[in-house]
mmCIF file of N, CA and C in Angstrom:
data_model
loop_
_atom_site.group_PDB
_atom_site.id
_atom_site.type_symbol
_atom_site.label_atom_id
_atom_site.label_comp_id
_atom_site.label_asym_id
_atom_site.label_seq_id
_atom_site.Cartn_x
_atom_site.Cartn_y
_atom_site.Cartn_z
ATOM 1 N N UNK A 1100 103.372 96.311 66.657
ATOM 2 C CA UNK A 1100 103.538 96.516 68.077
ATOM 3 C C UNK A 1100 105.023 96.434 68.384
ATOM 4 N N UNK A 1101 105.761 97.442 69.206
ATOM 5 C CA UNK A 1101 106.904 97.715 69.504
ATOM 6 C C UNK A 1101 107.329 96.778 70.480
ATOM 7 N N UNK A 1102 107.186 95.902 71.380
ATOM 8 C CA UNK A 1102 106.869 95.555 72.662
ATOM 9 C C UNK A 1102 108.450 94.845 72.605
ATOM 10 N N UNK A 1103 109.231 95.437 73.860
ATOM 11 C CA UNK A 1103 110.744 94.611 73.710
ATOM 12 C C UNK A 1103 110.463 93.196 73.773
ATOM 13 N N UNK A 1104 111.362 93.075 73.309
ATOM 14 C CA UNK A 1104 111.785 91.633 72.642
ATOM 15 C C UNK A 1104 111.087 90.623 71.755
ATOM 16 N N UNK A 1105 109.877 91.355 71.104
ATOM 17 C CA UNK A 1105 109.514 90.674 70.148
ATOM 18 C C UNK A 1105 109.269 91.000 68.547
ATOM 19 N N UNK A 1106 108.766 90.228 67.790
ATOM 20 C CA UNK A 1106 108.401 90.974 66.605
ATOM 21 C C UNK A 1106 107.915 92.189 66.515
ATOM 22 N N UNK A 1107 107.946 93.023 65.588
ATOM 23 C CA UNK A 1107 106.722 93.899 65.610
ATOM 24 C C UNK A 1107 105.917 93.996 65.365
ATOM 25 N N UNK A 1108 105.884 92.497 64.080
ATOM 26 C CA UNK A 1108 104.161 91.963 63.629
ATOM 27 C C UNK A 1108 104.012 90.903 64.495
ATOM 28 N N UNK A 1109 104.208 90.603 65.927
ATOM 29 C CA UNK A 1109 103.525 89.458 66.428
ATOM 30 C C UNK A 1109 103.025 90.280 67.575
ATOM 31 N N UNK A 1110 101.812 89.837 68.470
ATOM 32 C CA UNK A 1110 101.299 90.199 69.823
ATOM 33 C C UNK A 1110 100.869 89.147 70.265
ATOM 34 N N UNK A 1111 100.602 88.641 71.180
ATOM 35 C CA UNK A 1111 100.230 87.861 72.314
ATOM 36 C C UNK A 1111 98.051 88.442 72.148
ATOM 37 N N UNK A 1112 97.619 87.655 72.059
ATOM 38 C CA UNK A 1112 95.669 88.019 72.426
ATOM 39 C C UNK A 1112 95.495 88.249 73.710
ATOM 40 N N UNK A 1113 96.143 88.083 74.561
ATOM 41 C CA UNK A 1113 96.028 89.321 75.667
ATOM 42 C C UNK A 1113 96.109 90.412 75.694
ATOM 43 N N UNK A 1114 97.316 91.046 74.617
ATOM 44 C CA UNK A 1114 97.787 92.218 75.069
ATOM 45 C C UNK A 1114 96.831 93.344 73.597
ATOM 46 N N UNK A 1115 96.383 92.213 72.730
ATOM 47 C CA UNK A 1115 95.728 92.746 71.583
ATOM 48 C C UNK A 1115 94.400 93.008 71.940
ATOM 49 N N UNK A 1116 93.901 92.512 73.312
ATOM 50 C CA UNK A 1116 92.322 92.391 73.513
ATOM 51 C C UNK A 1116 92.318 93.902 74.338
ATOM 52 N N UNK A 1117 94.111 93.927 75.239
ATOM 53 C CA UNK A 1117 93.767 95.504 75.627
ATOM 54 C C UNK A 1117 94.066 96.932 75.046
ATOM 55 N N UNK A 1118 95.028 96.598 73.695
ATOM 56 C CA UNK A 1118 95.112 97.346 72.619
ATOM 57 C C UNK A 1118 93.792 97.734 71.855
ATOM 58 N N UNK A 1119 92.587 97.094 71.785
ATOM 59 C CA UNK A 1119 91.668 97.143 71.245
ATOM 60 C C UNK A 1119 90.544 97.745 72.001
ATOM 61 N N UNK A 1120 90.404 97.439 73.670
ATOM 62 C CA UNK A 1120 89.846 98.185 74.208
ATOM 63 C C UNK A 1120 89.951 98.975 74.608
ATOM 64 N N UNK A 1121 91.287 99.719 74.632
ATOM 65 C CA UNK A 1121 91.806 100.675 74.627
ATOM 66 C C UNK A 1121 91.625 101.831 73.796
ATOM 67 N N UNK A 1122 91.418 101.295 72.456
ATOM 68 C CA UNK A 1122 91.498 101.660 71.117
ATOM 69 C C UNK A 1122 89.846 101.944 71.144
ATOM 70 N N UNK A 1123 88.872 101.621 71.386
ATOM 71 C CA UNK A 1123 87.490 101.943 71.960
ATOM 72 C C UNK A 1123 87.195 102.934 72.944
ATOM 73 N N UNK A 1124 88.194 102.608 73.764
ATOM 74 C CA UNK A 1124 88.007 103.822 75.142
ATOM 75 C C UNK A 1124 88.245 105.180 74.916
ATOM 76 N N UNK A 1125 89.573 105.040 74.387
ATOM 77 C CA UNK A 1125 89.739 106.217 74.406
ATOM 78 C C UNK A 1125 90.739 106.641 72.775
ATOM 79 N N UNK A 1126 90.140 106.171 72.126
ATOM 80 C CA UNK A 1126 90.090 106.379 70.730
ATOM 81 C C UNK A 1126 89.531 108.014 70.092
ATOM 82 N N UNK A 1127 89.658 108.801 69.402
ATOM 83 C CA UNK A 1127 88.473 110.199 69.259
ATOM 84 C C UNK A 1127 87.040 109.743 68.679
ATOM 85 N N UNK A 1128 87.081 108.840 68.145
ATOM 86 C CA UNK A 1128 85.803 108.324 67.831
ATOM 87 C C UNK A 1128 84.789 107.650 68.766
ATOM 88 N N UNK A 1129 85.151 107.073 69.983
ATOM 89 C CA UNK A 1129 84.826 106.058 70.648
ATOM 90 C C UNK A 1129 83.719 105.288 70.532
ATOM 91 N N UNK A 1130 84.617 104.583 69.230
ATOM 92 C CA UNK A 1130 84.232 103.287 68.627
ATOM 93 C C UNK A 1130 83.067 102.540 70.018
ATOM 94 N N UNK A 1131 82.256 101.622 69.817
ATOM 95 C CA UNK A 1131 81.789 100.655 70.324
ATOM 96 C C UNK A 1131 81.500 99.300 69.730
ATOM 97 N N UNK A 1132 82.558 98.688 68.956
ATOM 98 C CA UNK A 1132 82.750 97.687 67.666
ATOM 99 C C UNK A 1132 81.977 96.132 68.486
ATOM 100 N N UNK A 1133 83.281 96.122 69.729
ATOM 101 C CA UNK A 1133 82.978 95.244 70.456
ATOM 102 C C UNK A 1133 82.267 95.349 72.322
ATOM 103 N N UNK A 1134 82.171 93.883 72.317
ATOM 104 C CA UNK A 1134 81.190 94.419 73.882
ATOM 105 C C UNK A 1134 82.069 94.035 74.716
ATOM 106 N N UNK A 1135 82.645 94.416 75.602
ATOM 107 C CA UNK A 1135 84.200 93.725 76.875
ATOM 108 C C UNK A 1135 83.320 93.876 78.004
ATOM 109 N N UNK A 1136 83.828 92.119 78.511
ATOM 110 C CA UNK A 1136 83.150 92.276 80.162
ATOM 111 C C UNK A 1136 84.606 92.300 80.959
ATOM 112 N N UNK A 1137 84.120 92.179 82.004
ATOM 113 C CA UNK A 1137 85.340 92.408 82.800
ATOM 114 C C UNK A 1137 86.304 90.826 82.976
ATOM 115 N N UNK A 1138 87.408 90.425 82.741
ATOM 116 C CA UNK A 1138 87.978 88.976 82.549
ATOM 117 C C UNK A 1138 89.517 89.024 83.786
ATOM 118 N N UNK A 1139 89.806 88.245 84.256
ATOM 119 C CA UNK A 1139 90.829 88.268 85.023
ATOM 120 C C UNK A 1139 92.317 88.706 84.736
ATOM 121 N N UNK A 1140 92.195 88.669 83.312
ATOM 122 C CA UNK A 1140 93.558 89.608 82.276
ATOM 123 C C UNK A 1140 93.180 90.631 82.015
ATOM 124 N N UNK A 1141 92.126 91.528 81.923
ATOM 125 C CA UNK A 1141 91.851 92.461 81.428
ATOM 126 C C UNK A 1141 90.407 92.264 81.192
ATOM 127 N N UNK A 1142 89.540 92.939 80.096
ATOM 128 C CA UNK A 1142 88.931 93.259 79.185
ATOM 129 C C UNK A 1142 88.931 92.105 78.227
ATOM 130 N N UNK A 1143 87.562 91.872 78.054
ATOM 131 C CA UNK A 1143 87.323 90.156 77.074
ATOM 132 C C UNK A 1143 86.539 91.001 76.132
ATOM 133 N N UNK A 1144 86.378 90.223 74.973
ATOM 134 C CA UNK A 1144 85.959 90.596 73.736
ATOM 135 C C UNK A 1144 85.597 89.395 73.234
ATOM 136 N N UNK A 1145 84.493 88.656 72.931
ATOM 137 C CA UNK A 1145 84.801 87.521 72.634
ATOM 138 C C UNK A 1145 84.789 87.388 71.373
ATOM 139 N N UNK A 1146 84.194 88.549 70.595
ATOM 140 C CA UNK A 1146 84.162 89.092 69.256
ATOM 141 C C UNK A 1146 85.066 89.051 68.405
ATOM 142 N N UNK A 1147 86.730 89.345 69.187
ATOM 143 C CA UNK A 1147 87.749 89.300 68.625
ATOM 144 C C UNK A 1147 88.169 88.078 68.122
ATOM 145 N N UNK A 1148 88.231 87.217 68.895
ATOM 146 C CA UNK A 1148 88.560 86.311 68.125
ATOM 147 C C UNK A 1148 87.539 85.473 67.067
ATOM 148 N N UNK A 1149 86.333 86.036 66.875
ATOM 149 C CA UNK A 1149 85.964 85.978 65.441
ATOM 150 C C UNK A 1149 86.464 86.488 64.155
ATOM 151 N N UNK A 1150 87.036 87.508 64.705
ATOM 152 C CA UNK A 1150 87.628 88.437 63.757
ATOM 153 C C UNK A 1150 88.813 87.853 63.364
ATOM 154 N N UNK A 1151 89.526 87.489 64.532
ATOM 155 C CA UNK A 1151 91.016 87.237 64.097
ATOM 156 C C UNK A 1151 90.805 85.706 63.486
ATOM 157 N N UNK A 1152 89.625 85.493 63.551
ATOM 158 C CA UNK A 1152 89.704 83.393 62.875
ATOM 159 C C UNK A 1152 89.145 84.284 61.474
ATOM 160 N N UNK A 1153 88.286 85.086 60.771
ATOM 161 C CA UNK A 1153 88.759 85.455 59.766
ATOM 162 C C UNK A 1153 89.547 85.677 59.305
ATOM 163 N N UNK A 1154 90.346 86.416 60.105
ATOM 164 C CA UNK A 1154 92.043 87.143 59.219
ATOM 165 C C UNK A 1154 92.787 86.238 59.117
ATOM 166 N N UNK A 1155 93.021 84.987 59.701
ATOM 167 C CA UNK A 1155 93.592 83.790 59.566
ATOM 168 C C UNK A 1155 93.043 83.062 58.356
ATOM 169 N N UNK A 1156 91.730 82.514 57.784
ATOM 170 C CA UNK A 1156 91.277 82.321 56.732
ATOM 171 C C UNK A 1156 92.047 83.173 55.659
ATOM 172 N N UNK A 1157 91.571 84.020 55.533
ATOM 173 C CA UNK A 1157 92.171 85.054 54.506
ATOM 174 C C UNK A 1157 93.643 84.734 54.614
ATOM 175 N N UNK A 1158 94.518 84.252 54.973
ATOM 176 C CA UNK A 1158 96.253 84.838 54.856
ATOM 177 C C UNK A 1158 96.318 85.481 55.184
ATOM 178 N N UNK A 1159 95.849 86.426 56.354
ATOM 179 C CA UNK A 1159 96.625 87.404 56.721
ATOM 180 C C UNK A 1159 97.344 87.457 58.261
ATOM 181 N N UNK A 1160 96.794 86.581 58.913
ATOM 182 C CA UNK A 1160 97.603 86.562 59.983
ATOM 183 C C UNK A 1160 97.878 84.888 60.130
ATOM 184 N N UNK A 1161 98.972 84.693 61.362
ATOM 185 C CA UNK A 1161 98.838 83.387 61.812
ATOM 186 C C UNK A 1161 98.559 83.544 63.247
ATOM 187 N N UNK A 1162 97.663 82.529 63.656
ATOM 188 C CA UNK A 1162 97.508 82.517 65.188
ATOM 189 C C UNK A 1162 97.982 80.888 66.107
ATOM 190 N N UNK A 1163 99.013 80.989 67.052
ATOM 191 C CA UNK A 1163 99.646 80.048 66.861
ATOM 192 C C UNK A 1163 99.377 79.938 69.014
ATOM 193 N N UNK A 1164 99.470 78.759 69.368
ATOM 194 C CA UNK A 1164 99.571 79.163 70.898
ATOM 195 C C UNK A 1164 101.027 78.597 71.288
ATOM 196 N N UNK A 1165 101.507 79.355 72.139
ATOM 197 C CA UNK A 1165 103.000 79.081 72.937
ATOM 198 C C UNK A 1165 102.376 78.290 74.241
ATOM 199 N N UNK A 1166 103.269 77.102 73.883
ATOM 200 C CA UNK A 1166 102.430 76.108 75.044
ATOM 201 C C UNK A 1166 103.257 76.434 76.102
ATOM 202 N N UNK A 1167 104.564 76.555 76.118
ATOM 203 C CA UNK A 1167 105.301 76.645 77.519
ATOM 204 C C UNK A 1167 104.954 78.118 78.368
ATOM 205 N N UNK A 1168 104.670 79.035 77.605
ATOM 206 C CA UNK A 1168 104.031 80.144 77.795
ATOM 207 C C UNK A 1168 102.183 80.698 78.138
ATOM 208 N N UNK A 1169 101.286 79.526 78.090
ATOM 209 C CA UNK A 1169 100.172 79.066 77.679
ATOM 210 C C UNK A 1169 99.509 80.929 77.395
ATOM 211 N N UNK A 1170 100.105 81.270 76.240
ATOM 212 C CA UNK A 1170 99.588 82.335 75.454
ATOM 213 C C UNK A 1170 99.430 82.086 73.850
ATOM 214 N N UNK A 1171 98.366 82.760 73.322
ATOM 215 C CA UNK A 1171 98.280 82.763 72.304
ATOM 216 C C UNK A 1171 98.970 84.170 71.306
ATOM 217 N N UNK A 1172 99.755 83.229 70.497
ATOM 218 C CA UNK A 1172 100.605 84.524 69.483
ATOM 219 C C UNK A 1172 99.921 84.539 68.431
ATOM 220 N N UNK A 1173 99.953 85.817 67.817
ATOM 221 C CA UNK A 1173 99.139 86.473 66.673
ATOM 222 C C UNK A 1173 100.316 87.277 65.955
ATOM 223 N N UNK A 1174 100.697 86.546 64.412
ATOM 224 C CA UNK A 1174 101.517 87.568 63.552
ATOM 225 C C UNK A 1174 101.195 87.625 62.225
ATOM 226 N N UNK A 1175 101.452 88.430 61.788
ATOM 227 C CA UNK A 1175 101.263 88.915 60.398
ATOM 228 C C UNK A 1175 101.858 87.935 59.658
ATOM 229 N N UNK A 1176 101.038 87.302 58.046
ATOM 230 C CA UNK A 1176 101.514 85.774 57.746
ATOM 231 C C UNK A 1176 101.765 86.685 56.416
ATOM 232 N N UNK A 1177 100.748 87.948 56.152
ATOM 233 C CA UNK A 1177 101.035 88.805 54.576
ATOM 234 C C UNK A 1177 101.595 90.225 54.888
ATOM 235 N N UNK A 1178 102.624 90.774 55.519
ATOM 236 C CA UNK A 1178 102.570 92.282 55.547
ATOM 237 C C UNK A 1178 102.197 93.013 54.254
ATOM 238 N N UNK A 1179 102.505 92.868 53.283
ATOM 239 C CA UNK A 1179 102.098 93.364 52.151
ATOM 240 C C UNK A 1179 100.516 93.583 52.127
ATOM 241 N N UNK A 1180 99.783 92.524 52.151
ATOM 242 C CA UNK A 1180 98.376 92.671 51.915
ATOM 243 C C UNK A 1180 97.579 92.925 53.515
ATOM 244 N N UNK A 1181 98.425 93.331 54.494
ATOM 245 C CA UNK A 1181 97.928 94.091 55.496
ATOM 246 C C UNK A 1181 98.211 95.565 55.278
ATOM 247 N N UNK A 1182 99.425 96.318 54.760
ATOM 248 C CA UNK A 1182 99.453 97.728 54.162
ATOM 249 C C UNK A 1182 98.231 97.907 53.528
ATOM 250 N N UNK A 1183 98.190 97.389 52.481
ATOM 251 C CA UNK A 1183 97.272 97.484 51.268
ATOM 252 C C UNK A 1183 95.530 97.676 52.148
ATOM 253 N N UNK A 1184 95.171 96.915 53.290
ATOM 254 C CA UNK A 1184 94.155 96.609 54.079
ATOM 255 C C UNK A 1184 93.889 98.233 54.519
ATOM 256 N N UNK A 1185 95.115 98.360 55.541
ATOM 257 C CA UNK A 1185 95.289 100.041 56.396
ATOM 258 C C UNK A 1185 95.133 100.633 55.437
ATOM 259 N N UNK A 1186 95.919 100.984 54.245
ATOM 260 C CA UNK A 1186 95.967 102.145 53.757
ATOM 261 C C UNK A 1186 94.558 102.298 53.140
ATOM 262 N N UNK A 1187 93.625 101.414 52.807
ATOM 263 C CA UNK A 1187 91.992 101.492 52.325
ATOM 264 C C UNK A 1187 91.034 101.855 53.772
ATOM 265 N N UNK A 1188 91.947 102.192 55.345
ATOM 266 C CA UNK A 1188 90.782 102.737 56.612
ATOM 267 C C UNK A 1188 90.835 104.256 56.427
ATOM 268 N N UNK A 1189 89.604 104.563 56.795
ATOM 269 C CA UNK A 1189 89.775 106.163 57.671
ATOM 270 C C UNK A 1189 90.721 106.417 57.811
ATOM 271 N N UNK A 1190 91.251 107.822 57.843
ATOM 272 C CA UNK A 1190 92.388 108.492 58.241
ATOM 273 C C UNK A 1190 92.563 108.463 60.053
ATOM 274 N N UNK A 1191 91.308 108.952 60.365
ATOM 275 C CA UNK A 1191 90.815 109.029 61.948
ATOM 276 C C UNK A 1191 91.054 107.208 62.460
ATOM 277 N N UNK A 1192 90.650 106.542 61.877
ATOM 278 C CA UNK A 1192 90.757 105.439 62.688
ATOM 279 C C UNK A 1192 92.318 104.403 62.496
ATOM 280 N N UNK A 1193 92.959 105.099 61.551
ATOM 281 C CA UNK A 1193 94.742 104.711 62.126
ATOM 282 C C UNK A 1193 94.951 105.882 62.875
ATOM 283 N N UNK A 1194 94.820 107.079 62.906
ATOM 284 C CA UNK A 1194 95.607 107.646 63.886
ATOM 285 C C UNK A 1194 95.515 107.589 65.661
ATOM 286 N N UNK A 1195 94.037 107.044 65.432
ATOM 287 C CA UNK A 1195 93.863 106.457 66.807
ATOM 288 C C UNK A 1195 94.286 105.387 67.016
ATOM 289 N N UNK A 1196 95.079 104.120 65.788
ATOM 290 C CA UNK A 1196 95.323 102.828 66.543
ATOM 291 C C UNK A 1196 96.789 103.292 66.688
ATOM 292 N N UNK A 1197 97.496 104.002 66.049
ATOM 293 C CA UNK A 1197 98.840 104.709 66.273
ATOM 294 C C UNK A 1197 99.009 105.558 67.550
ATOM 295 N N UNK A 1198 97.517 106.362 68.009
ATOM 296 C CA UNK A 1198 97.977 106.577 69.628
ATOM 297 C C UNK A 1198 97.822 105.546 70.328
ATOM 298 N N UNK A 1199 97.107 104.341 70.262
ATOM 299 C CA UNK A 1199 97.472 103.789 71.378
ATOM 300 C C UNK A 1199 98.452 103.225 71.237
ATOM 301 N N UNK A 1200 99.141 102.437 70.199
ATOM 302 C CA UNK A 1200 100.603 101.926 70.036
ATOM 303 C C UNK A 1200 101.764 103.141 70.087
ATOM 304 N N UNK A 1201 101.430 104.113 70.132
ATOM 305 C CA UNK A 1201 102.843 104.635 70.844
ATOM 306 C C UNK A 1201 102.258 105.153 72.254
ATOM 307 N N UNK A 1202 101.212 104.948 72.699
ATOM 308 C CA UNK A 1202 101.331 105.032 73.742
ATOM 309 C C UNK A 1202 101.108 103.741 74.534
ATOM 310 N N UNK A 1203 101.028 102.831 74.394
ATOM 311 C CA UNK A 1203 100.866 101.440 75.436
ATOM 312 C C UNK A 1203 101.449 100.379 74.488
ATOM 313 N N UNK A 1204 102.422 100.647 73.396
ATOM 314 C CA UNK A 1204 102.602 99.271 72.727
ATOM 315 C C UNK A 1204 103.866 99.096 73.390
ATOM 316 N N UNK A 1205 104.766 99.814 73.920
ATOM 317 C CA UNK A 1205 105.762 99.440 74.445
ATOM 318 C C UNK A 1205 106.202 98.591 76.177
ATOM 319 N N UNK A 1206 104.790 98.516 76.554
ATOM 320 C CA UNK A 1206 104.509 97.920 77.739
ATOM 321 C C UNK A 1206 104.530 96.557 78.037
ATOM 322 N N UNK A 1207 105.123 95.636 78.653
ATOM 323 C CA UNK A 1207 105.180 94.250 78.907
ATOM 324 C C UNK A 1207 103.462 94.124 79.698
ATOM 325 N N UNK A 1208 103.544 93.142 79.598
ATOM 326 C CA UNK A 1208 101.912 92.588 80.296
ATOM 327 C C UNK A 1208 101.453 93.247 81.515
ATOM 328 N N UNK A 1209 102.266 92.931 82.735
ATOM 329 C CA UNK A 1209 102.181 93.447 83.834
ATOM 330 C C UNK A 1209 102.097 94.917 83.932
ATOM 331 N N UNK A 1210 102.628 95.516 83.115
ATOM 332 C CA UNK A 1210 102.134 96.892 83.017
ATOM 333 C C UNK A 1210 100.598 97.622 82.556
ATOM 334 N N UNK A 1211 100.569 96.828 81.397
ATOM 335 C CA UNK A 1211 99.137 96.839 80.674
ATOM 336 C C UNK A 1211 98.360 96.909 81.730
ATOM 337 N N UNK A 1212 98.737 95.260 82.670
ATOM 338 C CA UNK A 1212 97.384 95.270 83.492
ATOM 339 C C UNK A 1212 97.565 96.139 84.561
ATOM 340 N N UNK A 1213 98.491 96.596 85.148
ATOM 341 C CA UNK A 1213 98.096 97.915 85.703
ATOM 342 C C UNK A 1213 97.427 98.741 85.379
ATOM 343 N N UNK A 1214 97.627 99.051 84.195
ATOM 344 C CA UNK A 1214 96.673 100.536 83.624
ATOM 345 C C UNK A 1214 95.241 100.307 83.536
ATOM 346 N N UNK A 1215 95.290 98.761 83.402
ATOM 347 C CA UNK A 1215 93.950 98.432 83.048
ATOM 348 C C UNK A 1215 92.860 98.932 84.689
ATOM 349 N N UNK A 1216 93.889 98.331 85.760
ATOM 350 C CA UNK A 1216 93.362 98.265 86.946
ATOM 351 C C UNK A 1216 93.319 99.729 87.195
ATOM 352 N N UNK A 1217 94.186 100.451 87.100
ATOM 353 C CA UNK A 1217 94.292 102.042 87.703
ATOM 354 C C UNK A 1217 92.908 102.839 86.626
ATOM 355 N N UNK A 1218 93.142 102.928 85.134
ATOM 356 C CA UNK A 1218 91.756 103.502 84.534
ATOM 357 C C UNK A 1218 91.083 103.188 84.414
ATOM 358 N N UNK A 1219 90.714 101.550 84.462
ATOM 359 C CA UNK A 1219 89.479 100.845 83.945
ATOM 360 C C UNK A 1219 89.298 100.090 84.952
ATOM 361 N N UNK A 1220 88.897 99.894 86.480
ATOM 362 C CA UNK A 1220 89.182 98.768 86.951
ATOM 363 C C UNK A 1220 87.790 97.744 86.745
ATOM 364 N N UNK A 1221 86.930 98.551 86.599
ATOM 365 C CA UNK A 1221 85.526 97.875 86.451
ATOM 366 C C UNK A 1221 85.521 96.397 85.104
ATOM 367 N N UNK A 1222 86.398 96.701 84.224
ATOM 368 C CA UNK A 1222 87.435 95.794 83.489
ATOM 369 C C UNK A 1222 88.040 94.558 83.894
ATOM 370 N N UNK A 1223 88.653 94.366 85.086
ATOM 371 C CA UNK A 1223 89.578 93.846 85.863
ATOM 372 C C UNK A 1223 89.034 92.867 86.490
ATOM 373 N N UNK A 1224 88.753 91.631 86.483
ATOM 374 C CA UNK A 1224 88.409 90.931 87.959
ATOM 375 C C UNK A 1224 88.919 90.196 88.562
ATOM 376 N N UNK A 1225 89.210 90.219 89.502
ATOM 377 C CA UNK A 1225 90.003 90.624 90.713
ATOM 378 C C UNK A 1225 90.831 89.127 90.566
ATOM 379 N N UNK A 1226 91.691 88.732 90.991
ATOM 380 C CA UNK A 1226 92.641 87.516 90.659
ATOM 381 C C UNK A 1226 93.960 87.183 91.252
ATOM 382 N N UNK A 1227 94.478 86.374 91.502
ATOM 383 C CA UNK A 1227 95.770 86.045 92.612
ATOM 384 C C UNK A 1227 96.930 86.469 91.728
ATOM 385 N N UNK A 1228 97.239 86.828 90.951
ATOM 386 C CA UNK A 1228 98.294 88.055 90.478
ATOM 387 C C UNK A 1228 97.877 89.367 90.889
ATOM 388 N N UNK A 1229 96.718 89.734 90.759
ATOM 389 C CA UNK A 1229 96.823 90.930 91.647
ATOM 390 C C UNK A 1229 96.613 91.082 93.071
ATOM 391 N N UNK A 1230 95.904 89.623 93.688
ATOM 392 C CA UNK A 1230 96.090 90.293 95.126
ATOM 393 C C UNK A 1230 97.689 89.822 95.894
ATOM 394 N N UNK A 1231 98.595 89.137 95.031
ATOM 395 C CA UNK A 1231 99.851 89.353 95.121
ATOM 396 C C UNK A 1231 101.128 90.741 95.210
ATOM 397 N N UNK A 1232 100.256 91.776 94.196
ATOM 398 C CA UNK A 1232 100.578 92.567 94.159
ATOM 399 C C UNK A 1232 99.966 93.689 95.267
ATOM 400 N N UNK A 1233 99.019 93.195 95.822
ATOM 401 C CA UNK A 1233 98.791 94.453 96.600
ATOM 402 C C UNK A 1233 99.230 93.878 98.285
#
């Protein structure tokens, strides 16, 4: 993930839960892996983080929380044996996680959740950051 000012193997589980439903929505396959209800950040999955407490078992990621930030960070602990992972998917299902990272990986949060609210709002529930914004 490109996202200024950070790693490119780290994301925040906010911004990975809307990379992923994203990556469902409007993917060419449109996957239905996981089930998302509508959550006050976005799109919940609660699935994901089953997944990601596997990939943590395995070595492959670390999942760490930023307390002054009260977010949870997610980075790559093996890049090597995450290549090795991708390069064994579908052809079709990286080129869809590559459109949505060049198209929404470069977005800070507040943007995300715009998009979330403008295409998906049924996603969205409703919350005092956004009725700030309106």
């Amino acid at each position: 993930v490109r996202r200024a000012g950070y790693n490119a193997a780290e994301v925040f589980a906010t911004a990975l839960m809307k990379y992923v439903f994203l990556w469902q929505m409007e993917g060419n396959n449109y996957r239905r892996l996981y089930h998302f209800i509508p959550y006050q950040f976005g799109p919940f999955a609660k699935e994901i983080y089953g997944e990601l407490e596997k990939l943590q078992k395995e070595g492959l990621i670390s999942v760490d929380s930023v307390n002054d930030e009260e977010k949870t960070r997610i980075a790559l602990a093996d890049p090597a044996k995450a290549e090795q992972m991708l390069a064994e998917l579908p052809e079709e299902f990286k080129q869809d996680v590559i459109s949505i990272i060049e198209t929404y990986g470069d977005l800070e949060h507040k943007a995300l959740l715009a998009i979330m609210l403008e295409k998906y709002p049924d996603y969205v529930r409703k919350n005092h950051l956004m009725r700030k914004r309106q």
